[in-house]
Amino acid sequence: MPKELRVAVLGCGFMGRAHSNAWLQVNHFFPREHKPVLKVCVARPEEKDKLEKFAAAWGYESMELDWKRAIQRKDVDLVDVCVPNNMHHDVVIAAAEAGKMIVCEKPLAMNAAEGRAMVAAVEKAGVANMVSFNYRRVPAIALAKQVVDEGRIGRPFHYWATYNQDYTISADVPQGGMALWRLDVKVAGSGVTGDLLAHSIDTAEWLNGPIQRVTAHAETFVKERKHAETGKIEPVGIDDACLFLAIFKNGSIGTFVSTRYARGRKNYNTFELNGELGAVHFNLENPHLLDFFRYADPKTGQKIEDHLTGWQSIHVTNFEHPYMKSWWVPGCTIGYEHTFINGFADFLASLEGGPKFQPDMRAALRTQEVCDAVLDSAKKHQWVEIPS
């Protein structure tokens, strides 16, 4: 008999939808002992009408307008945190103290100090936890990890990361409110650094190891915006764009750039890792492809035949590719929503004796510390060391 995993999802916005879909679909494609049940969805009282529609659309058994009440319910096993960043700290600590398993959206917290308190709480409680850096579960990115771990890149030299969007260019876009809370520093903590570069940093350290120090510059192009809740023109405290240089522990160097002012770019998340024996390149806007340059045999170090050198584009849909044996026949792609399903499948497997899920909150704290260092460097205009 399947073991029910009774889930409370906090938040009924974009991520609430993505997570709800993943909980519903995971057992359809991955054989797991646990069967997620959408027990309760949670939002603020002023969102009651929206929450009712959300609950009906996704089949939740009940609703709550008080997250503290939802966490204390005895019929809830796992709390899924899809609320704005400024709530993560309090919700996670309360859920840990209530003995609940926890899934938390990224970034982990408003800052590393909050993150450390959250990690201490979940580790003291001994509860299973994960942070949803879902891009690790893109099959092509997982294949890049496999290629790097197999030694096919060799000694790494350069890491290049870009994460560009364009949805806040207009000065008429307000800040704050449920739709645009990411532009309100009091709710988001930071702009593109915590929202977009956090993904880039997590992927980079997963593929290429720890970043040791950074030097950064951040820019806010529109200095004032109307606040959606107060109607007043208020200063903008988040970073619209950020770029930084990084030095990795392995001696390689990195360049990271992110902006919400790249006209024409919607979710342009790319990375390239150049090494002595080869290179990999990925672009999220073509998520089924991994570009691979093979220069030398990792076993012998001998250069391959001249006429076979060059970039090859691998269509990551075969059964031997990460996650793809659980999906469709070779040649059929999967999409954004599947990355969350893949992640929850790995999390459930970790509850059933499989490998420990990564990134957990301790691993995500590492990303938070790098984000903090980037923002600190941008303020000080100097190199900043990352805590080891």
Short mmCIF file of C-alpha atoms in Angstrom, two decimals:
data_model
loop_
_atom_site.label_atom_id
_atom_site.label_comp_id
_atom_site.label_asym_id
_atom_site.label_seq_id
_atom_site.Cartn_x
_atom_site.Cartn_y
_atom_site.Cartn_z
CA MET A 1 0.00 0.00 0.00
CA PRO A 2 1.28 3.51 -0.81
CA LYS A 3 2.18 5.69 2.13
CA GLU A 4 0.35 9.00 2.07
CA LEU A 5 2.44 12.16 2.27
CA ARG A 6 0.01 14.89 3.28
CA VAL A 7 1.14 18.22 1.85
CA ALA A 8 0.35 21.80 2.83
CA VAL A 9 1.29 24.30 0.12
CA LEU A 10 1.73 27.86 1.33
CA GLY A 11 1.11 30.28 -1.51
CA CYS A 12 -1.22 30.19 -4.51
CA GLY A 13 0.84 32.08 -7.07
CA PHE A 14 3.19 30.97 -9.82
CA MET A 15 5.28 28.65 -7.65
CA GLY A 16 2.22 27.33 -5.84
CA ARG A 17 0.92 26.17 -9.22
CA ALA A 18 4.25 24.64 -10.25
CA HIS A 19 4.58 22.72 -6.99
CA SER A 20 0.94 21.60 -6.90
CA ASN A 21 1.26 20.17 -10.40
CA ALA A 22 4.46 18.36 -9.45
CA TRP A 23 2.96 16.75 -6.33
CA LEU A 24 0.00 15.54 -8.40
CA GLN A 25 2.12 14.15 -11.23
CA VAL A 26 5.15 12.61 -9.53
CA ASN A 27 3.62 9.17 -8.88
CA HIS A 28 2.37 8.97 -12.46
CA PHE A 29 5.93 8.84 -13.78
CA PHE A 30 8.17 7.71 -10.91
CA PRO A 31 7.49 4.58 -8.83
CA ARG A 32 7.63 5.75 -5.23
CA GLU A 33 6.30 4.34 -1.96
CA HIS A 34 5.01 7.74 -0.88
CA LYS A 35 1.88 9.16 -2.47
CA PRO A 36 1.54 12.94 -2.10
CA VAL A 37 -1.91 14.17 -1.12
CA LEU A 38 -2.81 17.85 -1.52
CA LYS A 39 -4.24 18.26 1.96
CA VAL A 40 -4.42 22.05 2.37
CA CYS A 41 -3.50 25.23 0.51
CA VAL A 42 -2.79 28.46 2.31
CA ALA A 43 -2.90 32.17 1.47
CA ARG A 44 -3.61 35.51 3.12
CA PRO A 45 -7.19 36.47 4.05
CA GLU A 46 -7.22 39.16 1.34
CA GLU A 47 -6.57 36.43 -1.22
CA LYS A 48 -9.51 34.27 -0.21
CA ASP A 49 -11.25 34.43 -3.58
CA LYS A 50 -8.05 33.56 -5.42
CA LEU A 51 -7.34 30.74 -2.98
CA GLU A 52 -10.80 29.24 -3.48
CA LYS A 53 -10.24 29.08 -7.24
CA PHE A 54 -6.75 27.68 -6.69
CA ALA A 55 -8.02 24.95 -4.35
CA ALA A 56 -10.73 23.94 -6.81
CA ALA A 57 -8.38 23.91 -9.79
CA TRP A 58 -5.80 21.65 -8.12
CA GLY A 59 -8.08 19.52 -5.98
CA TYR A 60 -7.02 20.54 -2.48
CA GLU A 61 -9.05 18.96 0.31
CA SER A 62 -9.17 22.17 2.37
CA MET A 63 -7.96 25.75 2.72
CA GLU A 64 -6.46 27.86 5.48
CA LEU A 65 -6.04 31.63 5.75
CA ASP A 66 -3.52 31.36 8.60
CA TRP A 67 -0.20 29.65 7.83
CA LYS A 68 0.49 29.03 11.52
CA ARG A 69 -2.74 27.07 11.83
CA ALA A 70 -1.89 25.02 8.73
CA ILE A 71 1.53 24.08 10.06
CA GLN A 72 0.10 22.84 13.36
CA ARG A 73 -2.45 20.56 11.72
CA LYS A 74 -1.97 16.91 12.61
CA ASP A 75 -3.07 15.83 9.13
CA VAL A 76 -0.08 17.61 7.51
CA ASP A 77 3.25 15.81 7.07
CA LEU A 78 5.08 18.26 4.80
CA VAL A 79 5.03 22.04 4.47
CA ASP A 80 5.81 23.40 1.01
CA VAL A 81 6.92 27.04 1.23
CA CYS A 82 5.95 29.00 -1.90
CA VAL A 83 5.49 32.39 -0.23
CA PRO A 84 7.60 35.57 -0.66
CA ASN A 85 11.16 35.56 0.66
CA ASN A 86 10.48 37.62 3.78
CA MET A 87 8.27 34.83 5.14
CA HIS A 88 10.70 31.93 4.64
CA HIS A 89 12.52 32.34 7.96
CA ASP A 90 9.47 32.31 10.22
CA VAL A 91 7.59 29.63 8.28
CA VAL A 92 10.52 27.22 8.06
CA ILE A 93 11.46 27.53 11.73
CA ALA A 94 7.84 27.04 12.82
CA ALA A 95 7.44 24.03 10.52
CA ALA A 96 10.65 22.47 11.83
CA GLU A 97 9.57 22.96 15.42
CA ALA A 98 6.27 21.29 14.53
CA GLY A 99 8.21 18.29 13.20
CA LYS A 100 7.15 18.73 9.58
CA MET A 101 9.18 17.89 6.51
CA ILE A 102 9.90 21.04 4.52
CA VAL A 103 10.20 22.03 0.88
CA CYS A 104 11.30 25.65 0.43
CA GLU A 105 11.47 27.74 -2.71
CA LYS A 106 14.68 29.58 -3.50
CA PRO A 107 16.37 31.74 -2.40
CA LEU A 108 16.60 30.19 1.04
CA ALA A 109 16.09 33.45 2.93
CA MET A 110 16.44 37.23 2.88
CA ASN A 111 20.08 36.88 3.91
CA ALA A 112 22.58 34.37 5.27
CA ALA A 113 21.88 35.24 8.90
CA GLU A 114 18.27 34.16 8.45
CA GLY A 115 19.44 31.12 6.52
CA ARG A 116 21.74 29.99 9.33
CA ALA A 117 18.86 30.14 11.81
CA MET A 118 16.71 28.09 9.45
CA VAL A 119 19.40 25.46 8.96
CA ALA A 120 19.90 25.21 12.73
CA ALA A 121 16.16 24.69 13.22
CA VAL A 122 15.74 21.94 10.62
CA GLU A 123 18.89 20.13 11.75
CA LYS A 124 17.87 20.32 15.40
CA ALA A 125 14.45 18.93 14.51
CA GLY A 126 15.97 16.29 12.22
CA VAL A 127 13.31 16.87 9.56
CA ALA A 128 13.79 16.04 5.89
CA ASN A 129 14.14 19.20 3.84
CA MET A 130 14.89 20.45 0.37
CA VAL A 131 15.30 23.78 -1.42
CA SER A 132 13.81 23.92 -4.89
CA PHE A 133 16.70 24.89 -7.13
CA ASN A 134 14.79 23.13 -9.87
CA TYR A 135 17.30 23.70 -12.67
CA ARG A 136 19.50 20.93 -11.30
CA ARG A 137 16.68 18.66 -12.51
CA VAL A 138 16.78 19.82 -16.13
CA PRO A 139 18.02 16.62 -17.82
CA ALA A 140 20.54 18.51 -19.96
CA ILE A 141 22.03 20.24 -16.90
CA ALA A 142 22.12 16.92 -15.05
CA LEU A 143 23.92 15.49 -18.09
CA ALA A 144 26.43 18.36 -17.90
CA LYS A 145 27.09 17.36 -14.29
CA GLN A 146 27.65 13.76 -15.41
CA VAL A 147 30.04 14.88 -18.14
CA VAL A 148 32.05 16.98 -15.66
CA ASP A 149 32.13 14.19 -13.05
CA GLU A 150 33.38 11.75 -15.69
CA GLY A 151 36.41 13.97 -16.22
CA ARG A 152 35.51 14.89 -19.79
CA ILE A 153 36.14 18.59 -19.19
CA GLY A 154 39.43 18.04 -17.42
CA ARG A 155 41.00 20.89 -15.53
CA PRO A 156 38.47 23.76 -15.54
CA PHE A 157 39.58 27.24 -16.57
CA HIS A 158 36.51 29.42 -17.15
CA TYR A 159 32.87 29.47 -16.03
CA TRP A 160 30.49 31.89 -17.76
CA ALA A 161 26.91 32.44 -16.55
CA THR A 162 24.16 34.73 -17.83
CA TYR A 163 20.59 35.09 -16.59
CA ASN A 164 18.60 37.77 -18.39
CA GLN A 165 14.95 38.83 -18.49
CA ASP A 166 13.15 41.99 -19.65
CA TYR A 167 9.88 42.29 -17.77
CA THR A 168 10.68 45.34 -15.60
CA ILE A 169 12.08 47.74 -18.19
CA SER A 170 9.09 50.09 -18.19
CA ALA A 171 9.17 52.75 -15.47
CA ASP A 172 5.39 52.32 -15.21
CA VAL A 173 5.75 48.82 -13.71
CA PRO A 174 4.90 49.17 -10.00
CA GLN A 175 6.76 47.57 -7.13
CA GLY A 176 5.22 45.47 -4.38
CA GLY A 177 1.95 43.63 -4.07
CA MET A 178 1.44 39.95 -4.72
CA ALA A 179 2.32 40.21 -8.42
CA LEU A 180 5.51 42.27 -8.17
CA TRP A 181 6.81 41.67 -4.67
CA ARG A 182 10.18 40.76 -6.20
CA LEU A 183 10.72 44.49 -6.86
CA ASP A 184 10.11 45.40 -3.20
CA VAL A 185 13.35 45.10 -1.22
CA LYS A 186 11.49 44.72 2.08
CA VAL A 187 9.83 41.55 0.76
CA ALA A 188 12.40 40.15 -1.67
CA GLY A 189 15.65 41.09 0.08
CA SER A 190 17.39 41.71 -3.24
CA GLY A 191 16.61 41.87 -6.93
CA VAL A 192 18.24 39.79 -9.65
CA THR A 193 20.92 38.58 -7.22
CA GLY A 194 18.55 36.55 -5.04
CA ASP A 195 16.02 35.81 -7.76
CA LEU A 196 18.14 34.91 -10.80
CA LEU A 197 21.83 34.79 -9.86
CA ALA A 198 20.98 32.44 -6.98
CA HIS A 199 20.12 29.86 -9.67
CA SER A 200 23.35 30.61 -11.54
CA ILE A 201 25.43 30.32 -8.37
CA ASP A 202 23.81 27.04 -7.31
CA THR A 203 24.40 25.53 -10.74
CA ALA A 204 27.98 26.83 -10.90
CA GLU A 205 29.00 25.42 -7.53
CA TRP A 206 27.26 22.12 -8.31
CA LEU A 207 29.25 21.77 -11.53
CA ASN A 208 32.51 23.50 -10.67
CA GLY A 209 32.88 23.55 -6.89
CA PRO A 210 32.94 26.36 -4.32
CA ILE A 211 33.41 30.02 -5.14
CA GLN A 212 36.08 31.55 -2.89
CA ARG A 213 35.78 35.29 -3.56
CA VAL A 214 33.86 37.76 -5.69
CA THR A 215 33.91 41.35 -6.86
CA ALA A 216 30.62 42.82 -8.04
CA HIS A 217 28.71 45.79 -9.39
CA ALA A 218 24.94 46.22 -9.12
CA GLU A 219 22.71 48.78 -10.79
CA THR A 220 19.16 50.05 -10.26
CA PHE A 221 18.08 51.72 -13.49
CA VAL A 222 14.67 53.00 -12.37
CA LYS A 223 15.25 54.66 -9.02
CA GLU A 224 11.61 55.20 -8.00
CA ARG A 225 8.41 53.29 -8.69
CA LYS A 226 4.82 53.48 -7.51
CA HIS A 227 4.11 50.93 -4.79
CA ALA A 228 1.21 48.67 -5.71
CA GLU A 229 -0.17 48.59 -2.15
CA THR A 230 0.31 52.21 -1.00
CA GLY A 231 -0.03 53.98 -4.33
CA LYS A 232 2.92 56.18 -3.35
CA ILE A 233 6.09 56.78 -5.35
CA GLU A 234 8.85 55.09 -3.34
CA PRO A 235 12.59 54.48 -3.81
CA VAL A 236 13.51 51.16 -5.43
CA GLY A 237 15.86 49.19 -3.19
CA ILE A 238 16.51 46.10 -5.29
CA ASP A 239 19.17 45.54 -7.95
CA ASP A 240 17.83 45.58 -11.51
CA ALA A 241 21.13 44.24 -12.81
CA CYS A 242 24.22 42.68 -11.28
CA LEU A 243 27.51 41.40 -12.60
CA PHE A 244 30.38 39.83 -10.72
CA LEU A 245 33.71 38.12 -11.19
CA ALA A 246 34.42 34.97 -9.21
CA ILE A 247 37.44 32.90 -8.29
CA PHE A 248 36.67 29.23 -7.62
CA LYS A 249 38.48 27.03 -5.12
CA ASN A 250 39.77 24.86 -7.98
CA GLY A 251 41.59 27.86 -9.46
CA SER A 252 39.19 28.55 -12.33
CA ILE A 253 37.64 31.97 -12.80
CA GLY A 254 34.05 32.94 -13.51
CA THR A 255 31.93 35.74 -14.95
CA PHE A 256 28.29 36.11 -13.87
CA VAL A 257 25.84 38.61 -15.38
CA SER A 258 22.13 39.08 -14.74
CA THR A 259 19.59 41.76 -15.60
CA ARG A 260 15.87 42.30 -16.00
CA TYR A 261 16.62 44.94 -18.66
CA ALA A 262 17.71 42.71 -21.55
CA ARG A 263 15.07 43.54 -24.15
CA GLY A 264 13.89 40.38 -25.88
CA ARG A 265 15.17 37.96 -23.24
CA LYS A 266 12.45 36.18 -21.27
CA ASN A 267 14.29 33.51 -19.30
CA TYR A 268 17.75 33.47 -20.82
CA ASN A 269 19.69 31.30 -18.36
CA THR A 270 22.99 30.09 -19.82
CA PHE A 271 26.30 28.68 -18.65
CA GLU A 272 29.52 27.53 -20.25
CA LEU A 273 32.38 25.67 -18.59
CA ASN A 274 35.68 25.55 -20.48
CA GLY A 275 38.31 23.00 -19.49
CA GLU A 276 41.56 21.52 -20.69
CA LEU A 277 39.92 18.47 -22.29
CA GLY A 278 36.53 19.84 -23.31
CA ALA A 279 33.67 22.22 -22.65
CA VAL A 280 29.89 22.28 -22.04
CA HIS A 281 27.35 24.98 -22.84
CA PHE A 282 23.64 25.21 -21.96
CA ASN A 283 20.79 27.64 -22.68
CA LEU A 284 17.51 27.24 -20.78
CA GLU A 285 15.57 28.66 -23.73
CA ASN A 286 16.55 25.42 -25.54
CA PRO A 287 16.36 23.16 -22.47
CA HIS A 288 16.50 19.83 -24.30
CA LEU A 289 19.97 20.52 -25.74
CA LEU A 290 23.44 20.28 -24.23
CA ASP A 291 26.35 21.55 -26.29
CA PHE A 292 29.55 19.56 -25.73
CA PHE A 293 33.03 20.17 -27.12
CA ARG A 294 35.30 17.12 -26.97
CA TYR A 295 38.98 17.93 -27.38
CA ALA A 296 40.82 15.03 -25.71
CA ASP A 297 40.14 11.58 -24.28
CA PRO A 298 39.80 11.89 -20.49
CA LYS A 299 41.38 8.44 -19.97
CA THR A 300 44.51 9.01 -22.04
CA GLY A 301 44.67 12.78 -22.38
CA GLN A 302 45.27 12.27 -26.11
CA LYS A 303 43.68 14.72 -28.51
CA ILE A 304 40.91 13.22 -30.62
CA GLU A 305 41.15 13.16 -34.39
CA ASP A 306 41.25 16.65 -35.89
CA HIS A 307 38.30 16.05 -38.17
CA LEU A 308 36.09 15.11 -35.19
CA THR A 309 36.78 18.18 -33.05
CA GLY A 310 34.02 20.76 -32.79
CA TRP A 311 30.89 21.48 -30.83
CA GLN A 312 28.21 18.80 -30.86
CA SER A 313 24.63 19.44 -29.79
CA ILE A 314 23.24 16.52 -27.78
CA HIS A 315 19.47 16.09 -27.92
CA VAL A 316 18.87 15.04 -24.29
CA THR A 317 15.83 12.79 -24.68
CA ASN A 318 17.26 9.26 -24.78
CA PHE A 319 16.56 6.70 -22.07
CA GLU A 320 20.20 6.75 -20.96
CA HIS A 321 20.01 10.49 -20.23
CA PRO A 322 19.18 11.70 -16.68
CA TYR A 323 15.46 11.32 -15.80
CA MET A 324 14.38 10.60 -19.39
CA LYS A 325 13.61 6.90 -18.95
CA SER A 326 10.67 8.00 -16.79
CA TRP A 327 9.17 10.19 -19.51
CA TRP A 328 8.47 9.76 -23.20
CA VAL A 329 10.10 7.91 -26.09
CA PRO A 330 13.45 9.27 -27.36
CA GLY A 331 13.10 12.47 -29.34
CA CYS A 332 10.17 13.78 -27.28
CA THR A 333 11.11 16.69 -25.05
CA ILE A 334 9.95 17.66 -21.58
CA GLY A 335 9.46 21.18 -20.21
CA TYR A 336 9.80 23.56 -17.30
CA GLU A 337 7.12 21.94 -15.12
CA HIS A 338 8.89 18.58 -15.34
CA THR A 339 11.92 19.90 -13.46
CA PHE A 340 9.80 20.18 -10.32
CA ILE A 341 8.40 16.68 -10.83
CA ASN A 342 11.95 15.32 -11.21
CA GLY A 343 12.95 17.14 -8.03
CA PHE A 344 10.07 15.79 -5.98
CA ALA A 345 10.79 12.30 -7.32
CA ASP A 346 14.35 12.59 -5.99
CA PHE A 347 13.09 13.95 -2.68
CA LEU A 348 10.66 11.06 -2.23
CA ALA A 349 13.42 8.62 -3.14
CA SER A 350 15.58 10.13 -0.38
CA LEU A 351 12.80 9.37 2.11
CA GLU A 352 12.80 5.77 0.93
CA GLY A 353 16.47 4.93 1.39
CA GLY A 354 17.84 6.63 -1.69
CA PRO A 355 20.63 9.23 -1.84
CA LYS A 356 20.26 12.24 0.42
CA PHE A 357 18.46 15.00 -1.43
CA GLN A 358 20.52 17.94 -2.62
CA PRO A 359 20.36 20.83 -2.32
CA ASP A 360 19.03 20.74 1.21
CA MET A 361 18.93 23.88 3.34
CA ARG A 362 22.55 23.59 4.41
CA ALA A 363 23.64 23.47 0.76
CA ALA A 364 21.28 26.34 -0.12
CA LEU A 365 22.81 28.36 2.71
CA ARG A 366 26.06 28.22 0.78
CA THR A 367 24.36 29.90 -2.19
CA GLN A 368 22.85 32.50 0.15
CA GLU A 369 26.30 33.31 1.51
CA VAL A 370 27.62 33.87 -2.00
CA CYS A 371 24.64 36.13 -2.78
CA ASP A 372 25.34 38.13 0.37
CA ALA A 373 28.99 38.47 -0.60
CA VAL A 374 28.04 39.67 -4.08
CA LEU A 375 25.75 42.37 -2.67
CA ASP A 376 28.35 43.33 -0.08
CA SER A 377 31.01 43.65 -2.77
CA ALA A 378 28.72 45.80 -4.91
CA LYS A 379 28.32 48.21 -1.99
CA LYS A 380 32.01 48.25 -1.01
CA HIS A 381 33.45 48.09 -4.56
CA GLN A 382 36.04 45.55 -3.47
CA TRP A 383 36.74 41.81 -3.43
CA VAL A 384 34.85 39.86 -0.74
CA GLU A 385 35.81 36.43 0.56
CA ILE A 386 33.15 33.70 0.88
CA PRO A 387 33.02 31.87 4.25
CA SER A 388 34.43 28.37 3.89
#
